[in-house]
Tab-separated table of C-alpha atoms and ligand atoms in Angstrom:
chain	number	residue	atom	x	y	z
A	1	MET	CA	-50.920	109.071	152.501
A	2	LYS	CA	-53.668	106.317	153.234
A	3	LYS	CA	-56.441	104.528	151.619
A	4	ASP	CA	-59.250	106.821	150.369
A	5	ASP	CA	-57.011	110.056	150.056
A	6	LEU	CA	-57.552	112.266	146.917
A	7	ILE	CA	-54.483	113.019	145.129
A	8	THR	CA	-53.527	115.006	141.931
A	9	LEU	CA	-51.287	113.305	139.643
A	10	LYS	CA	-49.564	113.983	136.254
A	11	ILE	CA	-49.528	110.922	134.306
A	12	GLU	CA	-45.940	110.476	132.874
A	13	ASP	CA	-45.716	106.995	131.665
A	14	LEU	CA	-47.374	103.912	131.363
A	15	SER	CA	-46.621	100.655	133.013
A	16	SER	CA	-46.055	97.372	130.850
A	17	GLU	CA	-49.629	96.379	131.470
A	18	GLY	CA	-51.005	99.706	130.376
A	19	LEU	CA	-51.595	101.656	133.921
A	20	GLY	CA	-50.914	105.298	134.037
A	21	ILE	CA	-47.879	106.032	136.117
A	22	GLY	CA	-47.519	109.464	138.176
A	23	ARG	CA	-45.690	110.459	141.434
A	24	HIS	CA	-47.049	112.360	144.292
A	25	ASP	CA	-44.681	112.980	147.404
A	26	GLY	CA	-41.938	110.699	145.973
A	27	ILE	CA	-44.413	107.817	145.666
A	28	THR	CA	-45.256	106.283	142.498
A	29	PHE	CA	-49.108	105.658	141.800
A	30	PHE	CA	-50.439	103.284	139.104
A	31	VAL	CA	-53.797	104.570	137.869
A	32	LYS	CA	-56.006	102.487	135.229
A	33	ASP	CA	-57.789	104.326	132.190
A	34	THR	CA	-55.233	107.116	132.217
A	35	VAL	CA	-52.915	108.291	129.160
A	36	ILE	CA	-49.642	109.689	129.183
A	37	GLY	CA	-50.119	113.657	129.581
A	38	ASP	CA	-53.321	113.372	131.600
A	39	VAL	CA	-53.493	115.420	134.913
A	40	VAL	CA	-55.923	113.565	137.123
A	41	GLU	CA	-57.588	113.582	140.603
A	42	ALA	CA	-57.492	109.921	141.762
A	43	LYS	CA	-58.292	108.134	145.108
A	44	VAL	CA	-55.747	106.018	146.636
A	45	MET	CA	-56.784	102.570	146.556
A	46	LYS	CA	-53.906	100.791	148.034
A	47	MET	CA	-50.390	101.738	149.592
A	48	LYS	CA	-47.127	99.854	150.032
A	49	LYS	CA	-43.968	101.420	150.875
A	50	THR	CA	-42.905	102.850	147.746
A	51	TYR	CA	-45.752	102.858	145.430
A	52	GLY	CA	-49.580	102.768	145.482
A	53	HIS	CA	-52.632	101.949	143.370
A	54	ALA	CA	-54.984	104.600	142.857
A	55	ARG	CA	-58.329	104.964	140.952
A	56	LEU	CA	-59.180	107.619	138.491
A	57	MET	CA	-61.882	109.853	139.842
A	58	ARG	CA	-61.712	113.017	137.583
A	59	LEU	CA	-59.869	114.214	134.609
A	60	ILE	CA	-58.500	117.692	135.434
A	61	GLU	CA	-56.667	118.200	132.281
A	62	GLU	CA	-57.045	115.934	129.302
A	63	SER	CA	-53.734	114.742	127.549
A	64	PRO	CA	-53.615	115.908	124.022
A	65	ASP	CA	-52.963	112.247	122.836
A	66	ARG	CA	-56.481	111.322	124.364
A	67	VAL	CA	-59.191	109.967	122.078
A	68	GLU	CA	-62.604	108.732	122.400
A	69	PRO	CA	-62.361	105.024	122.366
A	70	PRO	CA	-64.471	103.770	119.602
A	71	CYS	CA	-65.358	100.595	121.636
A	72	PRO	CA	-68.268	101.089	124.118
A	73	VAL	CA	-67.088	98.518	126.692
A	74	THR	CA	-63.366	99.223	126.375
A	75	ARG	CA	-62.908	100.082	129.929
A	76	GLN	CA	-64.661	96.955	131.554
A	77	CYS	CA	-63.255	94.555	128.983
A	78	GLY	CA	-59.718	95.532	129.561
A	79	GLY	CA	-58.301	93.772	126.479
A	80	CYS	CA	-57.411	97.001	124.525
A	81	GLN	CA	-55.494	98.668	127.590
A	82	ILE	CA	-54.522	101.933	125.446
A	83	GLN	CA	-57.585	102.274	122.968
A	84	ALA	CA	-58.125	105.857	124.778
A	85	MET	CA	-54.595	106.936	123.151
A	86	ARG	CA	-54.104	108.578	119.873
A	87	TYR	CA	-52.524	105.855	117.769
A	88	GLN	CA	-49.275	107.759	116.879
A	89	ALA	CA	-48.881	108.124	120.732
A	90	GLN	CA	-49.312	104.305	121.131
A	91	LEU	CA	-46.710	103.687	118.436
A	92	ALA	CA	-44.070	106.069	120.276
A	93	PHE	CA	-44.942	104.482	123.581
A	94	LYS	CA	-44.061	101.136	122.224
A	95	GLU	CA	-40.904	102.430	120.591
A	96	ASN	CA	-39.897	103.769	123.836
A	97	LYS	CA	-40.507	100.695	125.658
A	98	VAL	CA	-38.377	98.650	123.451
A	99	ARG	CA	-35.571	101.163	123.505
A	100	ASN	CA	-35.638	101.451	127.310
A	101	ASN	CA	-35.543	97.614	127.864
A	102	LEU	CA	-32.760	97.107	125.469
A	103	ARG	CA	-30.916	100.117	127.507
A	104	ARG	CA	-31.846	98.900	130.936
A	105	ILE	CA	-31.869	95.345	130.682
A	106	GLY	CA	-29.804	94.614	127.635
A	107	GLY	CA	-27.133	97.066	128.459
A	108	ILE	CA	-27.139	98.457	124.728
A	109	GLU	CA	-26.488	101.864	125.364
A	110	ASN	CA	-27.682	103.319	121.736
A	111	PRO	CA	-29.905	100.715	120.313
A	112	PRO	CA	-30.028	100.838	116.615
A	113	MET	CA	-33.512	101.370	116.310
A	114	GLU	CA	-35.624	101.362	112.933
A	115	PRO	CA	-39.035	103.213	113.233
A	116	ILE	CA	-41.817	100.876	114.375
A	117	ILE	CA	-43.834	99.585	111.663
A	118	GLY	CA	-47.271	100.600	112.334
A	119	MET	CA	-50.618	99.599	110.861
A	120	ASP	CA	-50.960	102.251	108.360
A	121	ALA	CA	-53.626	103.660	106.097
A	122	PHE	CA	-53.568	100.799	103.637
A	123	ASN	CA	-54.350	98.407	106.246
A	124	VAL	CA	-57.415	100.205	107.381
A	125	GLU	CA	-58.883	103.217	105.660
A	126	ASP	CA	-57.775	102.309	102.090
A	127	ALA	CA	-58.938	98.626	102.699
A	128	VAL	CA	-62.222	99.858	103.858
A	129	ALA	CA	-62.654	102.056	101.070
A	130	GLY	CA	-62.575	98.757	99.125
A	131	GLU	CA	-60.801	99.258	95.624
A	132	GLU	CA	-57.252	98.244	96.980
A	133	ALA	CA	-58.392	95.900	99.725
A	134	PRO	CA	-56.910	92.544	99.303
A	135	ALA	CA	-59.620	90.080	98.021
A	136	GLY	CA	-61.982	88.869	100.394
A	137	MET	CA	-61.016	91.906	103.061
A	138	GLU	CA	-63.828	94.453	102.221
A	139	ALA	CA	-66.363	92.370	103.990
A	140	PHE	CA	-64.351	92.072	107.202
A	141	LEU	CA	-63.256	95.605	107.854
A	142	GLY	CA	-65.770	97.971	109.145
A	143	ALA	CA	-65.746	101.769	107.886
A	144	LYS	CA	-68.120	102.776	110.914
A	145	ALA	CA	-65.850	102.072	113.304
A	146	LEU	CA	-62.976	103.765	111.948
A	147	ALA	CA	-64.974	107.133	111.681
A	148	ASP	CA	-62.323	109.067	113.520
A	149	GLY	CA	-59.372	107.604	111.461
A	150	VAL	CA	-56.723	107.440	114.235
A	151	THR	CA	-57.203	103.716	115.405
A	152	PRO	CA	-56.667	100.497	113.633
A	153	LEU	CA	-59.448	98.332	114.217
A	154	ARG	CA	-60.737	94.940	112.438
A	155	TYR	CA	-57.521	93.848	112.204
A	156	ARG	CA	-57.830	90.425	114.052
A	157	ASN	CA	-58.559	87.195	112.276
A	158	LYS	CA	-59.297	85.329	115.494
A	159	ALA	CA	-61.823	85.425	118.307
A	160	GLN	CA	-62.977	83.408	121.215
A	161	PHE	CA	-66.236	84.403	122.975
A	162	PRO	CA	-67.214	82.783	126.116
A	163	ILE	CA	-71.129	81.936	126.281
A	164	GLY	CA	-73.126	82.462	129.499
A	165	ARG	CA	-75.935	84.165	131.314
A	166	SER	CA	-76.044	87.816	132.397
A	167	ARG	CA	-77.386	88.583	135.892
A	168	ASP	CA	-80.755	89.008	134.486
A	169	GLY	CA	-80.746	85.528	133.224
A	170	ARG	CA	-80.286	86.425	129.383
A	171	LEU	CA	-77.950	84.261	127.056
A	172	ILE	CA	-74.773	86.514	126.414
A	173	ALA	CA	-71.881	86.152	124.444
A	174	GLY	CA	-68.769	88.515	125.097
A	175	PHE	CA	-65.300	88.733	126.818
A	176	TYR	CA	-64.019	87.893	130.123
A	177	ALA	CA	-63.468	91.443	131.974
A	178	GLY	CA	-59.718	91.787	132.830
A	179	ARG	CA	-58.505	88.950	135.294
A	180	THR	CA	-62.120	87.823	135.996
A	181	HIS	CA	-64.483	85.335	134.625
A	182	THR	CA	-67.360	87.796	134.402
A	183	ILE	CA	-68.404	88.026	130.760
A	184	ILE	CA	-68.703	91.399	129.500
A	185	GLU	CA	-71.434	91.379	127.038
A	186	CYS	CA	-70.104	92.144	123.498
A	187	ARG	CA	-70.970	90.323	119.886
A	188	ASP	CA	-68.985	92.597	118.051
A	189	CYS	CA	-65.363	93.341	119.408
A	190	LEU	CA	-63.987	96.257	117.109
A	191	LEU	CA	-60.852	94.311	116.635
A	192	GLY	CA	-62.195	91.635	115.031
A	193	SER	CA	-64.367	90.666	111.917
A	194	LYS	CA	-67.825	92.015	111.758
A	195	VAL	CA	-69.209	88.653	110.721
A	196	ASN	CA	-68.534	87.521	114.439
A	197	ALA	CA	-71.735	89.433	115.453
A	198	TRP	CA	-73.774	87.271	112.838
A	199	ILE	CA	-72.309	84.107	113.932
A	200	LEU	CA	-72.945	84.819	117.551
A	201	ASP	CA	-76.669	85.781	116.695
A	202	ALA	CA	-77.178	82.635	115.030
A	203	VAL	CA	-75.526	80.586	117.967
A	204	LEU	CA	-77.397	82.331	120.609
A	205	LYS	CA	-80.886	82.004	118.715
A	206	HIS	CA	-80.377	78.490	118.191
A	207	MET	CA	-79.573	77.879	121.923
A	208	GLU	CA	-82.797	79.849	122.724
A	209	ARG	CA	-84.864	78.013	120.530
A	210	TYR	CA	-83.766	74.658	121.826
A	211	GLY	CA	-83.223	75.711	125.461
A	212	ILE	CA	-79.503	74.643	125.233
A	213	GLU	CA	-77.702	76.014	128.302
A	214	PRO	CA	-74.408	77.746	128.375
A	215	TYR	CA	-71.838	76.208	130.392
A	216	ASP	CA	-71.412	77.236	133.974
A	217	GLU	CA	-68.160	77.338	135.454
A	218	THR	CA	-68.781	77.088	138.872
A	219	THR	CA	-70.850	74.075	138.775
A	220	GLY	CA	-69.736	72.480	135.631
A	221	SER	CA	-73.031	71.971	134.109
A	222	GLY	CA	-74.620	73.160	130.894
A	223	LEU	CA	-73.453	72.768	127.232
A	224	VAL	CA	-71.913	75.345	125.261
A	225	ARG	CA	-68.808	77.052	126.470
A	226	HIS	CA	-67.065	78.998	123.786
A	227	VAL	CA	-67.544	80.064	120.074
A	228	MET	CA	-64.250	80.362	118.216
A	229	THR	CA	-63.937	82.094	115.006
A	230	ARG	CA	-61.394	82.758	112.290
A	231	VAL	CA	-61.300	84.439	108.923
A	232	GLY	CA	-58.811	84.093	106.220
A	233	PHE	CA	-58.085	87.775	105.238
A	234	ARG	CA	-56.736	86.868	101.993
A	235	THR	CA	-59.068	84.042	101.030
A	236	GLY	CA	-62.163	85.235	102.589
A	237	GLN	CA	-62.939	81.862	104.208
A	238	ILE	CA	-64.570	81.640	107.509
A	239	MET	CA	-64.446	78.987	110.288
A	240	VAL	CA	-66.557	78.456	113.207
A	241	CYS	CA	-65.779	76.220	116.018
A	242	LEU	CA	-68.264	75.632	118.802
A	243	VAL	CA	-66.716	74.466	122.147
A	244	VAL	CA	-69.022	72.479	124.239
A	245	ASN	CA	-69.224	70.430	127.606
A	246	GLY	CA	-70.543	67.225	125.703
A	247	ARG	CA	-70.205	65.172	122.606
A	248	SER	CA	-72.918	66.957	120.289
A	249	LEU	CA	-75.137	69.835	119.915
A	250	PRO	CA	-78.819	69.337	119.787
A	251	HIS	CA	-80.340	69.978	116.438
A	252	SER	CA	-76.724	71.081	114.948
A	253	GLU	CA	-77.755	70.368	111.385
A	254	GLU	CA	-80.117	73.455	111.531
A	255	LEU	CA	-77.480	75.851	113.075
A	256	CYS	CA	-75.161	74.813	110.223
A	257	GLU	CA	-77.747	75.528	107.761
A	258	THR	CA	-78.005	79.028	109.108
A	259	LEU	CA	-74.436	79.704	109.536
A	260	ALA	CA	-73.700	77.969	106.063
A	261	ALA	CA	-75.568	80.845	104.367
A	262	ILE	CA	-72.875	83.686	105.807
A	263	PRO	CA	-70.797	84.275	102.618
A	264	GLY	CA	-67.254	82.479	102.820
A	265	MET	CA	-68.387	80.047	105.578
A	266	THR	CA	-66.020	77.113	105.023
A	267	SER	CA	-65.522	75.123	108.184
A	268	ILE	CA	-67.982	74.444	110.944
A	269	THR	CA	-66.654	72.199	113.818
A	270	LEU	CA	-67.396	70.966	117.144
A	271	ASN	CA	-64.814	70.801	119.943
A	272	SER	CA	-65.396	68.717	123.188
A	273	ASN	CA	-64.062	70.115	126.023
A	274	LEU	CA	-65.342	67.899	129.189
A	275	GLU	CA	-62.617	69.144	131.646
A	276	LYS	CA	-63.173	71.755	134.539
A	277	THR	CA	-60.487	74.018	133.084
A	278	ASN	CA	-59.652	77.354	132.125
A	279	VAL	CA	-58.146	76.141	128.791
A	280	ILE	CA	-60.520	76.968	126.159
A	281	MET	CA	-60.082	74.062	123.556
A	282	GLY	CA	-60.371	70.168	124.194
A	283	LYS	CA	-58.694	67.688	122.232
A	284	ASP	CA	-61.509	66.224	120.239
A	285	LEU	CA	-62.725	67.761	117.279
A	286	LYS	CA	-65.521	66.846	114.705
A	287	VAL	CA	-66.696	68.322	111.610
A	288	LEU	CA	-70.313	69.396	111.400
A	289	TRP	CA	-70.328	71.045	108.018
A	290	GLY	CA	-67.535	71.825	105.246
A	291	THR	CA	-63.869	71.154	106.093
A	292	GLU	CA	-61.884	71.027	109.209
A	293	TYR	CA	-59.603	73.815	108.184
A	294	ILE	CA	-59.646	77.094	106.335
A	295	GLU	CA	-56.830	78.373	103.989
A	296	ASP	CA	-55.045	81.939	104.168
A	297	LEU	CA	-52.085	83.331	102.743
A	298	ILE	CA	-48.974	84.966	104.048
A	299	GLY	CA	-47.112	86.668	100.949
A	300	ASP	CA	-47.180	83.727	98.393
A	301	VAL	CA	-47.309	80.906	100.786
A	302	CYS	CA	-50.705	79.273	101.568
A	303	PHE	CA	-51.350	77.927	105.073
A	304	ARG	CA	-54.037	75.387	106.039
A	305	ILE	CA	-55.355	76.460	109.650
A	306	SER	CA	-57.342	74.001	111.664
A	307	PRO	CA	-59.039	75.200	114.982
A	308	LEU	CA	-56.405	73.781	117.278
A	309	SER	CA	-53.407	75.329	115.243
A	310	PHE	CA	-51.661	78.540	116.352
A	311	TYR	CA	-51.650	81.291	113.512
A	312	GLN	CA	-50.577	84.880	113.732
A	313	VAL	CA	-53.851	86.987	114.664
A	314	ASN	CA	-53.062	90.143	112.680
A	315	PRO	CA	-52.333	88.700	109.121
A	316	LEU	CA	-51.368	92.077	107.518
A	317	GLN	CA	-48.723	93.045	110.047
A	318	THR	CA	-47.511	89.455	110.053
A	319	GLN	CA	-46.714	89.837	106.450
A	320	LYS	CA	-44.814	92.763	107.168
A	321	LEU	CA	-43.323	91.206	110.148
A	322	TYR	CA	-41.775	88.121	108.058
A	323	GLU	CA	-40.691	90.721	105.277
A	324	LYS	CA	-38.480	92.202	107.961
A	325	VAL	CA	-37.287	88.846	109.077
A	326	LEU	CA	-36.361	87.994	105.579
A	327	GLU	CA	-34.700	91.175	105.046
A	328	TYR	CA	-32.739	90.638	108.117
A	329	ALA	CA	-31.800	87.204	107.238
A	330	GLY	CA	-29.907	88.577	104.135
A	331	LEU	CA	-30.631	85.245	102.117
A	332	THR	CA	-29.124	84.770	98.779
A	333	GLY	CA	-30.414	81.184	98.115
A	334	GLN	CA	-27.340	79.325	99.441
A	335	GLU	CA	-27.863	79.426	103.306
A	336	THR	CA	-28.645	76.963	105.890
A	337	VAL	CA	-31.421	78.441	108.337
A	338	TRP	CA	-32.564	76.986	111.459
A	339	ASP	CA	-36.116	78.629	112.542
A	340	LEU	CA	-36.545	77.790	116.360
A	341	TYR	CA	-40.005	77.993	118.024
A	342	CYS	CA	-41.394	77.553	114.376
A	343	GLY	CA	-45.089	76.839	115.106
A	344	ILE	CA	-46.757	75.621	112.043
A	345	GLY	CA	-43.697	76.639	109.999
A	346	THR	CA	-45.138	79.949	108.967
A	347	ILE	CA	-41.570	81.725	109.085
A	348	SER	CA	-39.720	78.543	107.921
A	349	LEU	CA	-41.769	78.454	104.717
A	350	PHE	CA	-41.738	82.084	104.131
A	351	LEU	CA	-37.574	81.744	104.164
A	352	ALA	CA	-37.592	78.428	102.356
A	353	GLN	CA	-38.110	80.306	99.075
A	354	LYS	CA	-34.933	82.301	99.321
A	355	ALA	CA	-32.638	79.681	101.167
A	356	ARG	CA	-30.871	76.536	100.340
A	357	LYS	CA	-32.392	74.451	103.211
A	358	VAL	CA	-34.410	75.435	106.521
A	359	TYR	CA	-34.970	73.232	109.614
A	360	GLY	CA	-37.850	74.157	111.752
A	361	VAL	CA	-37.945	73.041	115.348
A	362	GLU	CA	-41.121	73.269	117.588
A	363	LEU	CA	-42.566	71.685	120.961
A	364	VAL	CA	-46.308	71.090	119.888
A	365	PRO	CA	-46.454	67.724	117.676
A	366	GLU	CA	-49.833	68.978	115.800
A	367	ALA	CA	-48.051	72.410	114.929
A	368	ILE	CA	-45.402	70.286	113.446
A	369	ARG	CA	-47.888	68.015	111.382
A	370	ASP	CA	-49.357	71.331	110.036
A	371	ALA	CA	-45.820	72.593	109.097
A	372	ARG	CA	-45.000	69.203	107.037
A	373	GLN	CA	-48.440	69.700	105.398
A	374	ASN	CA	-48.150	73.154	104.797
A	375	ALA	CA	-44.824	72.750	102.955
A	376	GLU	CA	-46.364	70.154	100.735
A	377	LEU	CA	-49.148	72.229	99.951
A	378	ASN	CA	-46.935	74.643	98.674
A	379	GLY	CA	-44.690	72.425	97.005
A	380	ILE	CA	-41.849	73.507	99.299
A	381	THR	CA	-39.202	70.590	99.356
A	382	ASN	CA	-36.377	72.281	101.223
A	383	ALA	CA	-37.868	72.386	104.841
A	384	GLU	CA	-37.571	69.867	107.264
A	385	PHE	CA	-38.885	69.851	110.884
A	386	TYR	CA	-38.319	68.542	114.099
A	387	VAL	CA	-40.742	68.057	117.134
A	388	GLY	CA	-38.915	68.915	120.790
A	389	ARG	CA	-38.063	71.681	122.956
A	390	ALA	CA	-35.333	73.883	121.417
A	391	GLU	CA	-33.150	73.524	124.433
A	392	ASP	CA	-33.239	69.642	123.726
A	393	VAL	CA	-33.113	69.338	120.083
A	394	LEU	CA	-30.656	72.127	119.003
A	395	PRO	CA	-27.817	70.936	121.568
A	396	GLN	CA	-28.355	67.221	120.911
A	397	LYS	CA	-28.023	67.788	117.179
A	398	TYR	CA	-24.887	70.029	117.470
A	399	ALA	CA	-23.267	67.525	119.827
A	400	GLU	CA	-24.175	64.422	117.734
A	401	GLU	CA	-24.578	65.726	114.227
A	402	GLY	CA	-22.356	69.014	114.298
A	403	ILE	CA	-25.137	70.706	112.742
A	404	ARG	CA	-24.680	74.175	111.224
A	405	ALA	CA	-26.361	77.413	110.433
A	406	ASP	CA	-25.756	80.508	108.345
A	407	VAL	CA	-28.616	81.990	109.773
A	408	ILE	CA	-30.539	81.270	113.043
A	409	VAL	CA	-34.165	82.801	113.475
A	410	VAL	CA	-35.800	82.427	116.804
A	411	ASP	CA	-39.213	83.231	117.811
A	412	PRO	CA	-39.652	82.214	121.366
A	413	PRO	CA	-42.791	82.862	123.867
A	414	ARG	CA	-42.958	85.635	126.326
A	415	LYS	CA	-40.345	83.954	128.627
A	416	GLY	CA	-37.565	84.005	125.886
A	417	CYS	CA	-34.712	81.488	125.256
A	418	GLU	CA	-33.038	78.894	127.857
A	419	GLU	CA	-29.535	79.639	127.970
A	420	SER	CA	-28.766	76.261	126.601
A	421	VAL	CA	-30.399	77.175	123.601
A	422	LEU	CA	-28.377	80.591	123.334
A	423	GLU	CA	-25.348	78.714	124.134
A	424	THR	CA	-25.671	76.176	121.216
A	425	MET	CA	-26.593	79.083	118.915
A	426	VAL	CA	-23.283	80.831	119.868
A	427	GLN	CA	-21.240	77.424	119.227
A	428	MET	CA	-22.850	76.950	116.023
A	429	GLN	CA	-21.225	80.246	114.752
A	430	PRO	CA	-23.927	81.473	112.330
A	431	GLN	CA	-23.199	84.841	110.247
A	432	ARG	CA	-26.474	86.138	111.426
A	433	ILE	CA	-29.007	85.512	114.047
A	434	VAL	CA	-32.639	87.083	113.517
A	435	TYR	CA	-34.716	87.367	117.110
A	436	VAL	CA	-38.291	87.667	116.915
A	437	SER	CA	-39.664	88.686	120.041
A	438	CYS	CA	-43.108	89.820	121.760
A	439	ASP	CA	-41.491	90.711	124.993
A	440	SER	CA	-38.825	93.142	124.776
A	441	ALA	CA	-37.587	92.614	128.577
A	442	THR	CA	-36.574	88.686	127.908
A	443	LEU	CA	-35.197	89.600	124.372
A	444	ALA	CA	-33.047	92.310	126.088
A	445	ARG	CA	-31.866	89.724	128.719
A	446	ASP	CA	-30.952	87.434	125.807
A	447	LEU	CA	-29.392	89.815	123.510
A	448	LYS	CA	-27.038	90.682	126.427
A	449	TYR	CA	-26.031	86.855	126.742
A	450	LEU	CA	-25.231	86.806	122.965
A	451	SER	CA	-23.522	90.333	122.911
A	452	LYS	CA	-20.980	89.068	125.360
A	453	ARG	CA	-20.198	86.114	123.342
A	454	GLY	CA	-19.280	87.569	119.764
A	455	CYS	CA	-22.464	88.784	118.577
A	456	GLU	CA	-23.449	92.470	117.928
A	457	VAL	CA	-26.778	93.930	117.688
A	458	GLN	CA	-26.923	95.499	114.162
A	459	LYS	CA	-30.729	96.504	113.683
A	460	VAL	CA	-33.982	96.840	115.887
A	461	CYS	CA	-37.201	97.041	114.462
A	462	PRO	CA	-40.462	97.124	116.436
A	463	VAL	CA	-43.587	95.956	114.552
A	464	ASP	CA	-47.041	96.768	115.819
A	465	MET	CA	-49.380	93.535	115.760
A	466	PHE	CA	-51.309	94.400	118.527
A	467	GLY	CA	-52.746	98.111	117.837
A	468	ASN	CA	-54.657	99.462	121.199
A	469	SER	CA	-53.072	96.871	123.322
A	470	VAL	CA	-49.654	97.235	125.274
A	471	HIS	CA	-48.032	94.412	123.340
A	472	CYS	CA	-45.345	95.055	121.064
A	473	GLU	CA	-43.558	92.745	118.641
A	474	CYS	CA	-39.875	93.419	117.770
A	475	VAL	CA	-37.373	91.965	115.181
A	476	VAL	CA	-33.653	91.960	115.687
A	477	LEU	CA	-30.599	91.373	113.638
A	478	MET	CA	-27.444	90.264	115.308
A	479	SER	CA	-24.236	89.309	113.259
A	480	ARG	CA	-21.282	87.638	114.451
A	481	VAL	CA	-18.418	90.055	114.839
A	482	LYS	CA	-15.992	87.666	116.719
A	483	ASP	CA	-15.336	84.195	117.057
A	484	PHE	CA	-16.847	82.261	120.048
A	485	LEU	CA	-15.728	83.785	123.384
A	486	ILE	CA	-16.064	82.049	126.671
A	487	ASP	CA	-16.394	84.238	129.774
B	1	SAH	N1	-42.717	81.287	114.739
B	1	SAH	C1	-44.079	80.963	114.656
B	1	SAH	C2	-44.660	80.857	116.053
B	1	SAH	C3	-44.327	81.646	117.101
B	1	SAH	S1	-45.027	81.398	118.807
B	1	SAH	C4	-44.836	81.856	113.836
B	1	SAH	O1	-44.655	83.334	113.743
B	1	SAH	O2	-46.115	81.823	113.795
B	1	SAH	C5	-44.103	80.368	119.847
B	1	SAH	C6	-43.794	78.880	119.498
B	1	SAH	O3	-43.107	78.389	120.502
B	1	SAH	C7	-45.164	78.202	119.942
B	1	SAH	O4	-45.502	77.566	118.734
B	1	SAH	C8	-44.828	77.261	120.991
B	1	SAH	O5	-45.623	76.296	120.811
B	1	SAH	C9	-43.312	77.046	120.793
B	1	SAH	N2	-42.753	76.630	121.927
B	1	SAH	C10	-42.728	77.043	123.142
B	1	SAH	N3	-41.903	76.625	124.012
B	1	SAH	C11	-40.945	75.929	123.240
B	1	SAH	C12	-39.812	75.210	123.212
B	1	SAH	N4	-39.272	75.237	124.624
B	1	SAH	N5	-39.039	74.751	122.254
B	1	SAH	C13	-39.752	74.806	121.091
B	1	SAH	N6	-40.748	75.447	120.836
B	1	SAH	C14	-41.267	75.947	121.831
């Protein structure tokens, strides 16, 4: 087998990045833009000893799970790796991925899986129909894109569009094509709110009118870098943040006037990012119109969200995720709960209503500032927050103050928990551990560690927060079955 050979492959699986996997002569090939069940003709692009990469040339036989992707730029953009896959098949793929990782990496032979929580009809179709939609949502969910009714769209409350020029010199907004910095033109990402297109139209028109240049990454010249938007699905409040390579935007009052006419507009801010960096937002923020933040609700808890705070991007599924966390936490009102990697305290405050006391730990000081503010905003007095790395704060508090917990919730970033965090968790001997994870491989590794030390996995529930992408969220309940074991 060598480069440029044409081969026939049956796609049997998907890699964690969403590439189709097929075998030919004992060699595994990865093929982009394929779906499990496809039979394809592919051209060998790269060969290694045991695997290769091939390019899709022709669909010989279409998978029954293949659907027409509603987004016209899905292949170039790459943000939705599995948009061409029927939604039910996407869910089955994610459920399997979690199960396999728990088996292979976690050593849990029969993971006690609950069915994956997908985005259901209420989230999309009913909401579009209008009547049962949560307040403010009708405006942001597009009926048109849902024509074939199988794929959840318009579920994201946040978008960040880079601004630039096309090859032929036009001003454009869009998304970076997978792993590159080429902008794929797209003002209306189908995962996001329809209002994004109106906002981008206004910003680009303004730039044209006053000859304002977009930022050029290679030379570091030009002004406008990104437009970030957020929509509170429950409140209908809209935020626009203009990220610029400078301290101001010419004639910004005029742009604000246009943007303020969009129903729901609440916050327009200017973020200065003067660095030559891939990081989108800078640190300096100035309010141009309205307030610095918008508000949104999860359950009964109201959150104040500023442009720099982290907030879950799929609010409808977040509510289901947190309800699962609450169910697994099994709170009666008497418990002391630790919420590690708490961000702006969303889980902490959701649980505080049912617990005696909640302690949150988070690395980013601004997030903790938001968490404290959000506690106050909701009149929640039994939540306390610490800034610091979980691996420093928890062992230190345990050694110095002998802190205890009935329930520990963790929601770490992709790389999972440091061993010192897990070790202290075991020493604290909580009744239950609820592990929320966005990467089932590191989740499985951490569950294995805990399983060897007296904890047992009771329930596993995947939750689909990122429809059309390969990512999957997961909640696990562990309980203490033996006292702390040392190996
Ligand atoms: N539970 C929150 C946020 C989860 S995202 C929610 O549901 O909204 C993970 C969070 O972990 C981020 O806010 C990140 O800043 C924080 N983080 C990353 N590394 C950390 C560490 N070592 N210790 C504490 N927090 C950390």
